[in-house]
XYZ file of C-alpha atoms in Angstrom:
637
model
C 43.954 27.641 59.188
C 47.643 28.441 60.120
C 46.616 31.988 61.045
C 43.959 30.772 63.499
C 46.392 28.416 65.293
C 48.973 31.205 65.612
C 46.352 33.527 67.139
C 45.314 30.810 69.630
C 48.919 30.196 70.676
C 49.482 33.908 71.201
C 46.409 34.137 73.373
C 47.583 31.216 75.559
C 51.057 32.820 75.971
C 49.601 36.154 77.013
C 47.378 34.420 79.598
C 50.367 32.543 81.052
C 52.483 35.686 81.380
C 49.687 37.480 83.198
C 49.313 34.603 85.644
C 53.073 34.542 86.279
C 53.271 38.197 87.079
C 50.421 37.893 89.626
C 52.150 34.996 91.356
C 55.455 36.950 91.590
C 53.770 39.904 93.234
C 52.196 37.702 95.906
C 55.520 36.077 96.747
C 57.269 39.434 97.244
C 54.731 40.565 99.787
C 55.107 37.461 101.856
C 58.880 37.758 102.008
C 58.789 41.319 103.418
C 56.474 40.412 106.251
C 58.566 37.354 107.174
C 61.540 39.550 107.934
C 59.721 41.032 110.910
C 58.550 37.667 112.198
C 60.498 36.054 115.000
C 62.522 33.067 113.923
C 60.982 29.879 115.207
C 62.893 28.011 117.725
C 62.466 24.611 116.158
C 64.362 24.086 112.941
C 62.420 22.163 110.248
C 63.846 20.316 107.257
C 64.079 22.370 104.069
C 61.847 21.615 101.136
C 63.363 21.389 97.641
C 63.471 24.687 95.859
C 60.539 25.171 93.518
C 61.254 26.170 89.902
C 61.417 29.785 89.321
C 58.789 31.645 87.430
C 61.175 32.380 84.635
C 61.961 28.783 84.219
C 58.301 27.943 84.244
C 57.634 30.600 81.680
C 60.508 29.321 79.612
C 59.145 25.852 79.926
C 55.714 27.000 78.883
C 57.175 28.940 76.012
C 59.076 25.936 74.802
C 56.040 23.763 75.282
C 53.951 26.280 73.370
C 56.578 26.455 70.690
C 56.578 22.681 70.496
C 52.795 22.680 70.278
C 52.894 25.439 67.707
C 55.484 23.537 65.752
C 53.361 20.426 66.033
C 50.317 22.370 64.968
C 52.280 23.838 62.074
C 53.421 20.379 61.121
C 49.906 19.128 61.368
C 48.705 22.050 59.304
C 51.450 21.419 56.772
C 50.614 17.738 56.710
C 46.987 18.582 56.301
C 47.828 21.054 53.478
C 49.880 18.363 51.835
C 47.094 15.874 52.347
C 44.585 18.404 51.056
C 46.775 19.140 48.042
C 47.238 15.432 47.483
C 43.484 14.977 47.815
C 42.879 17.825 45.376
C 45.396 16.321 42.982
C 43.780 12.953 43.458
C 40.374 14.523 42.888
C 41.662 16.252 39.763
C 43.209 13.020 38.610
C 39.959 11.250 39.372
C 38.000 13.921 37.502
C 40.428 13.664 34.592
C 40.125 9.911 34.703
C 36.352 10.218 34.912
C 36.323 12.681 31.980
C 38.591 10.368 30.028
C 36.364 7.468 30.931
C 33.287 9.466 29.944
C 34.956 10.533 26.694
C 35.943 6.939 26.085
C 32.377 5.867 26.858
C 30.986 8.558 24.572
C 33.408 7.534 21.865
C 32.320 3.970 22.355
C 28.687 5.010 22.282
C 29.282 7.153 19.175
C 31.087 4.243 17.574
C 28.176 2.040 18.513
C 25.740 4.635 17.149
C 27.828 4.998 14.009
C 27.886 1.267 13.613
C 24.114 1.129 14.100
C 23.666 3.990 11.623
C 25.994 2.260 9.188
C 24.022 -0.947 9.568
C 20.748 0.935 9.146
C 22.130 2.808 6.137
C 23.321 -0.452 4.672
C 19.926 -2.007 5.248
C 18.263 1.064 3.670
C 20.682 0.941 0.732
C 19.893 -2.714 0.230
C 16.160 -1.988 0.458
C 16.585 0.931 -1.960
C 18.514 -1.290 -4.320
C 15.695 -3.795 -4.177
C 13.125 -1.043 -4.722
C 15.175 0.516 -7.512
C 15.626 -2.850 -9.107
C 11.883 -3.456 -8.867
C 11.179 0.021 -10.242
C 13.687 -0.441 -13.046
C 12.116 -3.755 -13.953
C 8.625 -2.216 -13.743
C 9.768 0.832 -15.740
C 11.339 -1.410 -18.356
C 8.129 -3.392 -18.549
C 6.100 -0.178 -18.821
C 8.494 1.121 -21.474
C 8.125 -2.135 -23.337
C 4.335 -1.878 -23.090
C 4.447 1.769 -24.147
C 6.806 0.989 -27.005
C 4.629 -1.915 -28.085
C 1.518 0.294 -27.802
C 3.206 3.066 -29.790
C 4.152 0.560 -32.456
C 0.841 -1.301 -32.526
C -1.571 1.550 -31.677
C 0.247 4.918 -32.016
C -1.680 7.973 -30.820
C 0.172 10.129 -33.318
C 2.551 9.896 -36.234
C 5.911 11.688 -36.041
C 7.253 13.176 -39.250
C 10.391 15.348 -39.395
C 9.861 16.661 -35.877
C 6.131 17.217 -36.437
C 3.464 15.290 -34.535
C 0.526 14.342 -36.744
C -2.686 13.399 -34.928
C -5.600 12.093 -37.007
C -9.181 12.300 -35.787
C -12.797 12.147 -36.853
C -15.640 9.664 -36.947
C -17.869 7.648 -39.238
C -21.597 8.262 -38.955
C -24.670 6.222 -39.882
C -27.636 8.522 -39.237
C -31.321 8.913 -40.022
C -33.838 11.742 -39.881
C -37.632 11.671 -39.741
C -39.676 14.859 -40.046
C -43.448 15.195 -39.782
C -43.428 17.791 -42.617
C -41.150 17.483 -45.627
C -38.381 20.020 -46.127
C -35.914 18.234 -48.428
C -33.057 19.275 -46.169
C -31.311 15.952 -45.389
C -29.812 15.683 -41.889
C -29.489 19.475 -41.262
C -32.655 21.437 -40.501
C -33.420 24.641 -42.413
C -35.013 26.395 -39.442
C -35.851 29.580 -41.328
C -37.692 27.595 -44.020
C -39.975 25.351 -41.984
C -43.106 24.903 -44.148
C -46.444 26.400 -43.228
C -49.386 23.993 -42.809
C -50.818 24.913 -46.223
C -47.576 24.302 -48.127
C -47.698 21.351 -50.524
C -44.771 19.482 -48.968
C -46.010 19.972 -45.424
C -48.746 17.412 -46.088
C -46.075 14.728 -46.411
C -43.584 13.428 -43.892
C -40.012 12.568 -44.870
C -37.321 10.029 -43.943
C -33.667 10.027 -45.006
C -30.626 8.002 -44.088
C -27.199 9.525 -44.464
C -23.505 9.154 -43.697
C -22.667 12.642 -44.896
C -21.855 13.946 -41.444
C -18.877 11.546 -41.273
C -15.812 13.602 -40.544
C -12.056 13.408 -40.510
C -9.421 15.751 -39.152
C -5.656 16.093 -38.922
C -3.643 18.097 -36.399
C 0.011 18.904 -37.122
C 2.035 20.209 -34.192
C 5.671 21.225 -33.818
C 7.331 22.508 -30.644
C 10.032 25.172 -30.534
C 11.967 26.463 -27.550
C 9.569 29.375 -26.992
C 6.465 28.453 -28.996
C 4.211 25.708 -30.326
C 3.190 25.725 -33.990
C -0.060 24.088 -35.091
C -1.974 23.405 -38.260
C -5.435 21.835 -38.354
C -7.702 20.506 -41.079
C -11.270 19.187 -40.711
C -13.775 18.159 -43.379
C -17.067 16.320 -43.884
C -19.484 15.580 -46.761
C -22.345 17.987 -46.052
C -21.504 20.206 -49.015
C -23.726 20.403 -52.083
C -22.260 19.828 -55.533
C -24.069 20.572 -58.772
C -24.192 16.864 -59.594
C -24.798 15.465 -56.091
C -28.015 13.466 -55.712
C -29.554 10.390 -54.109
C -30.272 8.535 -57.336
C -27.577 5.879 -57.445
C -24.066 6.651 -56.258
C -25.070 9.170 -53.557
C -21.793 10.990 -54.203
C -21.587 14.117 -52.126
C -18.706 16.523 -52.265
C -16.122 16.938 -49.552
C -16.489 20.290 -47.819
C -14.129 22.457 -45.858
C -15.175 22.816 -42.222
C -12.099 24.111 -40.440
C -8.607 24.880 -41.778
C -6.192 27.049 -39.792
C -2.630 27.641 -38.639
C -1.563 28.862 -35.208
C 1.458 29.956 -33.185
C 1.206 29.717 -29.387
C 3.998 31.503 -27.524
C 5.153 30.429 -24.068
C 4.376 33.969 -22.875
C 0.640 33.328 -23.348
C 0.189 35.093 -26.701
C -1.473 33.188 -29.536
C -1.846 34.069 -33.231
C -4.148 32.123 -35.554
C -5.438 32.495 -39.095
C -7.629 30.524 -41.482
C -11.183 29.218 -41.467
C -12.168 28.491 -37.886
C -15.008 28.717 -35.415
C -15.906 32.357 -34.902
C -14.530 34.045 -31.806
C -18.182 34.669 -30.893
C -18.737 30.909 -30.422
C -18.596 29.602 -26.860
C -15.598 27.498 -25.829
C -15.243 25.069 -22.931
C -12.149 26.783 -21.522
C -10.149 29.842 -22.456
C -10.421 30.949 -26.100
C -9.300 27.786 -27.862
C -10.037 27.409 -31.564
C -9.700 23.603 -31.585
C -12.978 21.978 -32.639
C -13.013 19.644 -29.637
C -12.893 22.669 -27.309
C -15.964 24.348 -28.855
C -19.064 24.094 -26.645
C -21.523 23.017 -29.344
C -24.871 21.604 -28.173
C -24.822 17.803 -27.862
C -27.178 17.169 -30.761
C -27.145 15.067 -33.920
C -28.530 17.852 -36.117
C -25.558 19.534 -37.893
C -27.491 22.814 -37.756
C -27.555 22.589 -33.958
C -30.344 24.516 -32.135
C -31.944 27.967 -32.612
C -30.331 30.444 -30.255
C -26.837 28.952 -30.580
C -24.431 31.755 -31.553
C -21.821 30.645 -34.075
C -20.278 30.780 -37.510
C -17.348 28.980 -39.144
C -15.520 31.396 -41.403
C -12.203 32.948 -42.301
C -10.644 34.906 -39.497
C -7.426 36.199 -37.998
C -7.254 36.412 -34.234
C -4.878 37.341 -31.444
C -5.403 36.086 -27.890
C -3.533 36.505 -24.614
C -3.770 34.241 -21.584
C -3.288 35.914 -18.201
C -2.616 32.807 -16.149
C -5.219 30.055 -16.147
C -8.231 32.185 -15.190
C -8.413 35.010 -17.753
C -8.046 35.081 -21.534
C -8.746 37.992 -23.883
C -8.806 38.107 -27.666
C -9.696 40.127 -30.761
C -10.480 38.926 -34.272
C -11.341 40.133 -37.740
C -13.618 37.737 -39.610
C -15.172 37.258 -43.020
C -18.347 39.354 -43.508
C -21.586 38.432 -45.274
C -24.998 40.135 -45.196
C -28.111 37.985 -44.780
C -31.080 39.543 -46.479
C -32.065 42.112 -47.029
C -35.433 41.167 -45.598
C -37.862 43.645 -47.091
C -41.608 43.836 -47.754
C -43.618 46.652 -49.286
C -42.437 49.253 -51.781
C -39.677 51.832 -51.815
C -40.262 55.344 -52.990
C -41.218 55.325 -56.685
C -38.207 54.931 -58.954
C -35.714 54.199 -56.136
C -33.322 51.289 -56.605
C -30.387 49.881 -54.646
C -27.489 47.446 -55.140
C -25.960 45.415 -52.297
C -24.714 42.075 -53.630
C -23.551 40.185 -56.655
C -23.905 36.583 -57.879
C -20.841 34.411 -58.242
C -18.926 34.899 -61.472
C -18.725 31.855 -63.725
C -15.045 31.105 -64.030
C -14.409 32.503 -60.577
C -14.541 30.628 -57.307
C -17.956 31.807 -56.141
C -21.082 29.881 -57.087
C -22.571 31.411 -60.230
C -25.307 28.807 -60.818
C -28.833 30.039 -61.518
C -32.015 28.535 -60.115
C -34.055 28.968 -63.323
C -31.695 26.673 -65.204
C -31.682 28.975 -68.264
C -31.358 32.611 -69.195
C -32.652 32.185 -72.759
C -35.255 34.865 -73.610
C -38.850 33.803 -74.181
C -39.716 34.673 -77.817
C -42.979 34.651 -79.778
C -43.427 35.061 -83.552
C -46.543 36.505 -85.191
C -48.225 34.976 -88.190
C -48.248 38.245 -89.997
C -46.324 38.966 -93.140
C -43.594 39.509 -92.552
C -43.576 37.679 -89.181
C -42.559 39.678 -86.174
C -40.598 38.030 -83.375
C -40.839 39.513 -79.906
C -38.583 38.292 -77.106
C -39.036 38.855 -73.418
C -35.727 38.551 -71.582
C -35.665 36.251 -68.575
C -33.869 37.686 -65.584
C -31.901 34.836 -64.025
C -32.446 33.969 -60.390
C -29.129 33.048 -58.855
C -28.704 30.419 -56.186
C -26.332 32.541 -54.149
C -25.809 36.263 -53.809
C -22.589 37.499 -52.235
C -22.723 40.785 -50.361
C -20.277 43.421 -51.601
C -18.766 44.017 -48.173
C -16.870 47.184 -47.250
C -14.952 45.706 -44.287
C -14.580 42.592 -42.132
C -16.521 41.891 -38.955
C -14.733 42.862 -35.734
C -15.048 40.787 -32.554
C -13.537 41.206 -29.072
C -13.965 38.697 -26.273
C -12.956 37.979 -22.674
C -13.218 34.523 -21.070
C -13.101 33.757 -17.334
C -12.250 30.385 -15.771
C -12.299 31.043 -12.005
C -12.208 27.346 -11.136
C -15.957 26.865 -11.000
C -17.528 27.146 -14.431
C -16.680 29.060 -17.595
C -17.863 32.597 -18.409
C -17.594 34.759 -21.537
C -18.432 38.312 -22.631
C -17.984 39.502 -26.216
C -18.876 42.290 -28.606
C -19.357 42.376 -32.393
C -19.175 45.319 -34.807
C -20.277 44.960 -38.444
C -20.562 47.324 -41.389
C -23.253 47.275 -44.102
C -23.239 49.116 -47.392
C -25.426 49.422 -50.454
C -25.470 51.759 -53.425
C -28.610 53.874 -53.645
C -30.097 55.120 -56.934
C -32.573 57.975 -56.376
C -35.784 58.193 -58.444
C -34.181 60.704 -60.784
C -30.504 59.922 -60.975
C -29.013 63.126 -62.311
C -25.990 65.261 -61.720
C -27.991 67.061 -59.043
C -29.059 63.785 -57.407
C -26.385 61.225 -58.207
C -26.228 57.657 -56.947
C -24.362 57.259 -53.674
C -23.155 54.649 -51.193
C -24.929 54.309 -47.862
C -22.976 52.924 -44.878
C -24.531 51.561 -41.726
C -23.102 49.859 -38.639
C -24.461 46.972 -36.615
C -23.394 46.234 -33.058
C -23.989 43.284 -30.791
C -23.251 42.297 -27.205
C -23.239 38.689 -26.084
C -22.157 36.337 -23.360
C -22.360 32.820 -22.016
C -21.873 30.810 -18.863
C -21.468 27.124 -18.179
C -21.586 25.912 -14.569
C -21.103 22.356 -13.264
C -23.545 21.354 -10.505
C -24.474 18.225 -8.516
C -20.817 17.273 -8.053
C -20.137 17.902 -11.751
C -22.917 15.534 -12.791
C -25.075 18.289 -14.340
C -23.771 21.140 -16.520
C -26.037 24.188 -16.788
C -25.435 26.552 -19.690
C -26.897 29.861 -20.879
C -25.758 31.909 -23.870
C -27.110 34.750 -25.963
C -26.521 37.688 -28.309
C -28.450 40.962 -28.570
C -27.934 43.778 -31.046
C -28.620 45.240 -34.471
C -27.638 43.398 -37.635
C -26.671 40.221 -35.748
C -29.002 37.800 -37.583
C -26.118 36.022 -39.286
C -24.578 35.016 -35.955
C -27.806 33.400 -34.754
C -28.387 29.771 -35.628
C -31.497 30.264 -37.817
C -29.829 32.565 -40.419
C -32.521 35.224 -40.160
C -32.081 38.602 -41.895
C -29.472 41.190 -40.864
C -30.960 44.304 -42.489
C -34.003 45.724 -44.171
C -34.277 48.692 -46.573
C -35.589 52.174 -45.870
C -38.025 53.860 -48.216
C -35.207 55.838 -49.877
C -33.034 52.750 -50.459
C -30.570 52.803 -47.568
C -29.942 49.838 -45.273
C -31.484 49.617 -41.797
C -29.938 46.982 -39.456
C -32.598 44.868 -37.740
C -32.872 44.314 -34.002
C -32.191 40.660 -33.222
C -31.969 38.443 -30.141
C -30.571 34.910 -29.903
C -30.719 32.903 -26.679
C -30.146 29.274 -25.707
C -30.337 27.287 -22.486
C -28.729 23.849 -22.134
C -28.708 21.023 -19.586
C -26.205 18.180 -19.861
C -26.473 15.290 -17.398
C -23.477 12.965 -17.106
C -25.571 10.118 -15.739
C -22.801 7.520 -15.927
C -19.306 7.437 -17.412
C -20.922 6.064 -20.576
C -24.285 7.872 -20.688
C -24.942 11.583 -21.330
C -28.482 12.974 -21.434
C -29.115 16.492 -22.763
C -31.905 19.011 -23.212
C -31.833 22.342 -25.089
C -34.290 25.145 -25.644
C -33.535 28.256 -27.648
C -34.715 30.724 -30.228
C -33.770 33.493 -32.666
C -35.923 36.631 -32.842
C -35.911 39.533 -35.301
C -37.815 42.759 -34.608
C -40.299 44.539 -36.825
C -38.965 47.667 -38.588
C -41.347 49.731 -40.775
C -40.962 52.915 -42.858
C -43.562 54.932 -44.811
C -42.904 55.695 -48.463
C -43.898 58.855 -50.319
C -47.003 57.176 -51.691
C -48.335 56.541 -48.206
C -47.476 52.877 -48.290
C -45.093 50.984 -46.047
C -41.792 49.284 -46.511
C -39.476 47.441 -44.173
C -39.443 44.197 -42.238
C -42.571 42.627 -40.781
C -45.185 44.679 -42.625
C -46.658 44.925 -46.105
C -47.114 41.211 -46.747
C -50.449 39.568 -47.236
C -51.120 36.472 -45.155
C -54.844 36.145 -45.795
C -54.431 33.084 -48.009
C -51.715 31.360 -46.012
C -54.108 28.543 -45.115
C -54.874 27.622 -48.727
C -52.941 24.771 -50.283
C -51.721 25.618 -53.744
C -51.676 23.213 -56.663
C -48.025 22.367 -57.437
C -46.412 23.872 -60.481
C -47.159 21.683 -63.516
C -50.177 20.041 -61.841
C -53.817 19.856 -63.059
C -52.977 17.689 -66.050
C -49.579 19.187 -66.456
C -47.798 16.180 -65.018
C -45.752 15.929 -61.850
C -45.282 19.290 -60.298
C -42.799 21.118 -58.113
C -44.029 21.823 -54.570
C -44.924 25.434 -53.894
C -45.595 27.448 -50.834
C -49.029 28.935 -50.303
C -49.852 32.013 -52.370
C -50.155 35.344 -50.647
C -48.053 34.148 -47.715
C -44.806 36.086 -47.860
C -44.467 37.061 -44.230
C -41.103 37.838 -42.702
C -39.913 35.516 -39.942
C -40.475 36.858 -36.457
C -38.874 34.042 -34.473
C -37.744 30.462 -34.669
C -37.738 28.258 -31.572
C -36.855 24.656 -30.802
C -36.882 22.380 -27.789
C -34.860 19.212 -28.109
C -33.890 16.280 -25.914
C -31.644 13.290 -26.491
C -28.850 11.072 -25.259
C -25.464 9.632 -26.216
C -24.364 6.197 -24.997
C -20.823 4.868 -25.387
C -20.719 1.119 -25.919
C -16.937 1.357 -25.769
C -14.499 4.133 -25.036
C -10.820 3.377 -24.736
C -7.525 3.031 -26.569
C -9.268 1.357 -29.499
C -11.551 4.333 -30.143
C -15.134 5.046 -29.192
C -18.334 3.382 -30.339
C -21.457 5.368 -29.485
C -25.140 5.603 -30.298
C -27.604 8.455 -29.861
C -31.223 9.500 -30.377
C -32.525 13.078 -30.540
C -36.078 14.435 -30.637
C -36.811 18.019 -31.601
C -39.920 20.197 -31.720
C -39.466 23.399 -33.753
C -41.662 26.373 -34.627
C -41.262 29.161 -37.142
C -43.637 32.111 -36.843
C -43.932 35.129 -39.168
C -45.037 38.666 -38.427
C -48.787 39.098 -38.690
C -50.314 41.196 -41.448
C -52.982 43.814 -40.788
C -55.806 41.324 -40.108
C -53.558 39.656 -37.569
C -53.057 36.460 -39.513
C -49.687 34.907 -38.627
C -49.353 31.257 -39.606
C -46.882 29.021 -37.860
C -44.677 26.321 -39.296
C -44.342 23.365 -36.927
C -41.933 20.445 -37.215
C -41.519 17.258 -35.186
C -38.184 15.580 -35.844
C -36.402 12.407 -34.769
C -32.729 11.618 -35.435
C -30.692 8.487 -34.808
C -26.933 8.177 -34.971
C -24.369 5.381 -34.781
C -20.749 6.524 -34.794
C -17.223 5.212 -34.467
C -14.603 7.750 -33.359
C -10.887 7.440 -33.843
C -9.072 7.234 -30.469
């Protein structure tokens, strides 16, 4: 601003100097011309001398200087005022910032106070809630402690948890044709229509299926150790009967030990459900996790694949969806089922009766092995004895190796699925017709293989479970429910594993939390296997028998004046079983299920058929059984 005022003053000064010079030039010209003019005769009064140009210029310069000085002073005053205004503005801004900071501090303090109040209120509320929770927790702990004291779920002993289980059973069975089998059904011995006992129905009441169990469990840092024992009274002792005391022996069902590592590996050994038996999830060997059909009959349903036997198994869980396992299990050959004749003079050995004094059953069915002797009336008398070959109740196969089983189970989140395989070995000793150094006796080895699987799928919002299971192979009769034959014999004495199929379908409706309704249909089938001997005859399974008199009822042994007799099957009716089938339906209803145990009642109806292979004329009789069970049970909680 000072620069502009100085420029303006300079411009005014230059303009004034130019005007002064012009006026001086004009005055000089007039003076020269007046010298030539004649002096006027009349003298006029003189006018006062006008200021000279220089003085005027000096006056203007001083005036301009004064104005410039005034302008400078004004500019200085304005600069001072501006500086004062700027300082005032800065002071005002500082004051405003201080005021704002003070306001913010006050607001923050107010916010902090509000937060502190809110926090205090929350702390008080939390204290109230915590106090309520502590009181509730203490009450729950008191209830839990009281419940553990009054109704403990398990007993703790030296770091081991002992959990008892089992149930008492009051059950009945009615059959339209007598079998003398008690509660379990002997499916492979259903009587033909012409059998003596089939003309009579039977009814039995029993508590022998009552069961108890005990689980012992100890936890380590990286593993869980388990031991399990389960027993019932469905064993048969040599002195057990229904006459008075009805004292039936305790039998071993399941006894095993197990180590479950946190890594998913599991090792188990003892008598347990076979690895071939379906489980509800994974590959558990706990009895409650076995997917047995929901029936009262302890022999379940034809087509159900199972055994309970000694075994050692190793399983590995790969997360919650996949489990794999292998097992070696106790072997036993069923059979051999054979009809017809071997080559002349051929013999074979495959099993042995139990040794008296050992731990296998050595009882004989004839009751005596005393020879039958006759004495002549001649002199001297001659006594001739015919030895009686004892018939043993049980024959134990002389097994060369255990059974081998491998299995994979899938639990994808919707249902349970299994695939498994079984390998078995069979052996007998063959004695040729002329056992000489050139043709000595020898051992014959055969293998049986089976492939099986199962699935169980929940439907209708988990109200209905649909299940299918089965096993196909050679020599797999023992793993089917009906205990049909595993092998037959070739014409030269060697074993021949039989083709078998077992299949079962199940439906389980969870109608209400207390009511389950079930239906099952299944069967076990064994194929016909025939060989021709050197005499032109036949030998094997399913051929060679004579069924022409199967429809004739035979007089019982000891009858016709001989007193009460023993029931017999029809003569000339020795056919080999072709298949056994059963359809069954029933329900279970829980009157009570809670911390005090479970009280339930059930009824089951079953229709079963056993059919044999037809002989040459095509005559194949069929054993038919209608059965009705009732059960009333109390289960430990």
